[in-house]
PDB file of C-alpha atoms in Angstrom:
ATOM      1  CA  UNK A  24     -32.014  -7.930  23.072  1.00  0.00           C
ATOM      2  CA  UNK A  25     -33.280  -8.421  19.542  1.00  0.00           C
ATOM      3  CA  UNK A  26     -31.034 -10.173  17.030  1.00  0.00           C
ATOM      4  CA  UNK A  27     -29.754  -7.858  14.288  1.00  0.00           C
ATOM      5  CA  UNK A  28     -28.448  -9.214  10.999  1.00  0.00           C
ATOM      6  CA  UNK A  29     -25.880  -7.489   8.808  1.00  0.00           C
ATOM      7  CA  UNK A  30     -24.048  -8.518   5.682  1.00  0.00           C
ATOM      8  CA  UNK A  31     -20.837  -7.130   7.196  1.00  0.00           C
ATOM      9  CA  UNK A  32     -19.668  -6.102  10.666  1.00  0.00           C
ATOM     10  CA  UNK A  33     -16.513  -3.971  10.723  1.00  0.00           C
ATOM     11  CA  UNK A  34     -14.565  -3.767  13.959  1.00  0.00           C
ATOM     12  CA  UNK A  35     -12.819  -0.399  14.135  1.00  0.00           C
ATOM     13  CA  UNK A  36     -13.946   2.911  12.697  1.00  0.00           C
ATOM     14  CA  UNK A  37     -10.609   4.301  11.575  1.00  0.00           C
ATOM     15  CA  UNK A  38      -9.864   5.384   8.024  1.00  0.00           C
ATOM     16  CA  UNK A  39      -9.558   1.793   6.735  1.00  0.00           C
ATOM     17  CA  UNK A  40     -12.718   0.567   8.453  1.00  0.00           C
ATOM     18  CA  UNK A  41     -14.744   3.545   7.270  1.00  0.00           C
ATOM     19  CA  UNK A  42     -13.412   3.196   3.713  1.00  0.00           C
ATOM     20  CA  UNK A  43     -14.547  -0.428   3.710  1.00  0.00           C
ATOM     21  CA  UNK A  44     -17.917   0.541   5.203  1.00  0.00           C
ATOM     22  CA  UNK A  45     -18.419   3.199   2.542  1.00  0.00           C
ATOM     23  CA  UNK A  46     -17.600   0.848  -0.345  1.00  0.00           C
ATOM     24  CA  UNK A  47     -19.829  -1.926   1.007  1.00  0.00           C
ATOM     25  CA  UNK A  48     -22.731   0.378   1.843  1.00  0.00           C
ATOM     26  CA  UNK A  49     -22.523   1.879  -1.662  1.00  0.00           C
ATOM     27  CA  UNK A  50     -22.797  -1.718  -2.949  1.00  0.00           C
ATOM     28  CA  UNK A  51     -26.058  -1.964  -0.970  1.00  0.00           C
ATOM     29  CA  UNK A  52     -24.755  -4.271   1.716  1.00  0.00           C
ATOM     30  CA  UNK A  53     -26.018  -3.838   5.267  1.00  0.00           C
ATOM     31  CA  UNK A  54     -23.012  -2.671   7.268  1.00  0.00           C
ATOM     32  CA  UNK A  55     -22.386  -2.172  10.969  1.00  0.00           C
ATOM     33  CA  UNK A  56     -19.229  -0.428  12.186  1.00  0.00           C
ATOM     34  CA  UNK A  57     -18.339  -0.934  15.850  1.00  0.00           C
ATOM     35  CA  UNK A  58     -15.800   1.619  17.068  1.00  0.00           C
ATOM     36  CA  UNK A  59     -14.360   2.299  20.515  1.00  0.00           C
ATOM     37  CA  UNK A  60     -13.444   5.856  19.501  1.00  0.00           C
ATOM     38  CA  UNK A  61      -9.756   5.516  20.353  1.00  0.00           C
ATOM     39  CA  UNK A  62      -7.866   6.044  17.078  1.00  0.00           C
ATOM     40  CA  UNK A  63      -4.142   5.303  17.150  1.00  0.00           C
ATOM     41  CA  UNK A  64      -3.386   8.636  15.489  1.00  0.00           C
ATOM     42  CA  UNK A  65      -5.359  10.709  18.024  1.00  0.00           C
ATOM     43  CA  UNK A  66      -2.221  12.523  19.269  1.00  0.00           C
ATOM     44  CA  UNK A  67      -1.327  13.598  15.701  1.00  0.00           C
ATOM     45  CA  UNK A  68      -2.268  17.120  14.703  1.00  0.00           C
ATOM     46  CA  UNK A  69      -2.665  16.295  11.002  1.00  0.00           C
ATOM     47  CA  UNK A  70      -3.033  13.378   8.597  1.00  0.00           C
ATOM     48  CA  UNK A  71      -0.281  12.938   6.012  1.00  0.00           C
ATOM     49  CA  UNK A  72      -0.001  10.847   2.829  1.00  0.00           C
ATOM     50  CA  UNK A  73      -3.768  10.453   2.504  1.00  0.00           C
ATOM     51  CA  UNK A  74      -4.887  11.437  -0.980  1.00  0.00           C
ATOM     52  CA  UNK A  75      -7.042  14.555  -1.000  1.00  0.00           C
ATOM     53  CA  UNK A  76      -6.849  15.052   2.774  1.00  0.00           C
ATOM     54  CA  UNK A  77      -3.234  16.122   3.385  1.00  0.00           C
ATOM     55  CA  UNK A  78      -2.938  18.061   6.683  1.00  0.00           C
ATOM     56  CA  UNK A  79      -6.538  17.324   7.727  1.00  0.00           C
ATOM     57  CA  UNK A  80      -6.894  16.847  11.507  1.00  0.00           C
ATOM     58  CA  UNK A  81      -7.528  13.140  12.258  1.00  0.00           C
ATOM     59  CA  UNK A  82     -10.819  13.781  14.060  1.00  0.00           C
ATOM     60  CA  UNK A  83     -12.114  15.754  11.096  1.00  0.00           C
ATOM     61  CA  UNK A  84     -11.139  12.978   8.677  1.00  0.00           C
ATOM     62  CA  UNK A  85     -13.029  10.418  10.778  1.00  0.00           C
ATOM     63  CA  UNK A  86     -16.103  12.665  11.053  1.00  0.00           C
ATOM     64  CA  UNK A  87     -16.140  13.062   7.259  1.00  0.00           C
ATOM     65  CA  UNK A  88     -15.770   9.292   6.817  1.00  0.00           C
ATOM     66  CA  UNK A  89     -18.571   8.526   9.279  1.00  0.00           C
ATOM     67  CA  UNK A  90     -20.913  10.951   7.536  1.00  0.00           C
ATOM     68  CA  UNK A  91     -20.118   9.530   4.098  1.00  0.00           C
ATOM     69  CA  UNK A  92     -20.617   5.910   5.200  1.00  0.00           C
ATOM     70  CA  UNK A  93     -23.803   6.737   7.118  1.00  0.00           C
ATOM     71  CA  UNK A  94     -25.101   8.608   4.080  1.00  0.00           C
ATOM     72  CA  UNK A  95     -25.159   5.280   2.242  1.00  0.00           C
ATOM     73  CA  UNK A  96     -26.834   3.461   5.118  1.00  0.00           C
ATOM     74  CA  UNK A  97     -23.940   2.112   7.185  1.00  0.00           C
ATOM     75  CA  UNK A  98     -24.680   2.041  10.907  1.00  0.00           C
ATOM     76  CA  UNK A  99     -21.920   3.214  13.218  1.00  0.00           C
ATOM     77  CA  UNK A 100     -22.081   2.453  16.924  1.00  0.00           C
ATOM     78  CA  UNK A 101     -19.784   3.126  19.853  1.00  0.00           C
ATOM     79  CA  UNK A 102     -18.504  -0.019  21.495  1.00  0.00           C
ATOM     80  CA  UNK A 103     -15.967  -2.806  21.662  1.00  0.00           C
ATOM     81  CA  UNK A 104     -16.160  -6.341  20.337  1.00  0.00           C
ATOM     82  CA  UNK A 105     -15.461  -8.914  23.025  1.00  0.00           C
ATOM     83  CA  UNK A 106     -15.841 -11.987  20.811  1.00  0.00           C
ATOM     84  CA  UNK A 107     -16.921 -13.316  17.437  1.00  0.00           C
ATOM     85  CA  UNK A 108     -18.092 -16.883  16.909  1.00  0.00           C
ATOM     86  CA  UNK A 109     -19.413 -18.843  13.975  1.00  0.00           C
ATOM     87  CA  UNK A 110     -23.017 -19.879  14.496  1.00  0.00           C
ATOM     88  CA  UNK A 111     -23.693 -23.604  14.224  1.00  0.00           C
ATOM     89  CA  UNK A 112     -25.753 -24.913  11.334  1.00  0.00           C
ATOM     90  CA  UNK A 113     -25.811 -24.096   7.656  1.00  0.00           C
ATOM     91  CA  UNK A 114     -22.843 -22.242   6.179  1.00  0.00           C
ATOM     92  CA  UNK A 115     -24.919 -19.163   5.390  1.00  0.00           C
ATOM     93  CA  UNK A 116     -26.001 -18.600   9.014  1.00  0.00           C
ATOM     94  CA  UNK A 117     -23.014 -16.421   9.850  1.00  0.00           C
ATOM     95  CA  UNK A 118     -21.365 -15.174  13.026  1.00  0.00           C
ATOM     96  CA  UNK A 119     -22.388 -13.742  16.373  1.00  0.00           C
ATOM     97  CA  UNK A 120     -20.392 -10.642  17.331  1.00  0.00           C
TER      98      UNK A 120
END
């Protein structure tokens, strides 16, 4: 498997994760979102108290968020993160996820 480098890796593609991905991708950071596709609000029929999206079905809100983030270059993949570890060496080397 080839090593991929990103400025930011976001674990979880819910509303908060996608909002962060959108802001960072708009700031021209390379962003990877890893999402298992199991949102906590999946049983809910509508989203409430979310500015501009009152009564939107949760799945629709996430689809909109994914499209917006991807439109700015964020990569979104299905999966789970088993571990994250700091790589040895210089401070700017980063983490392995």
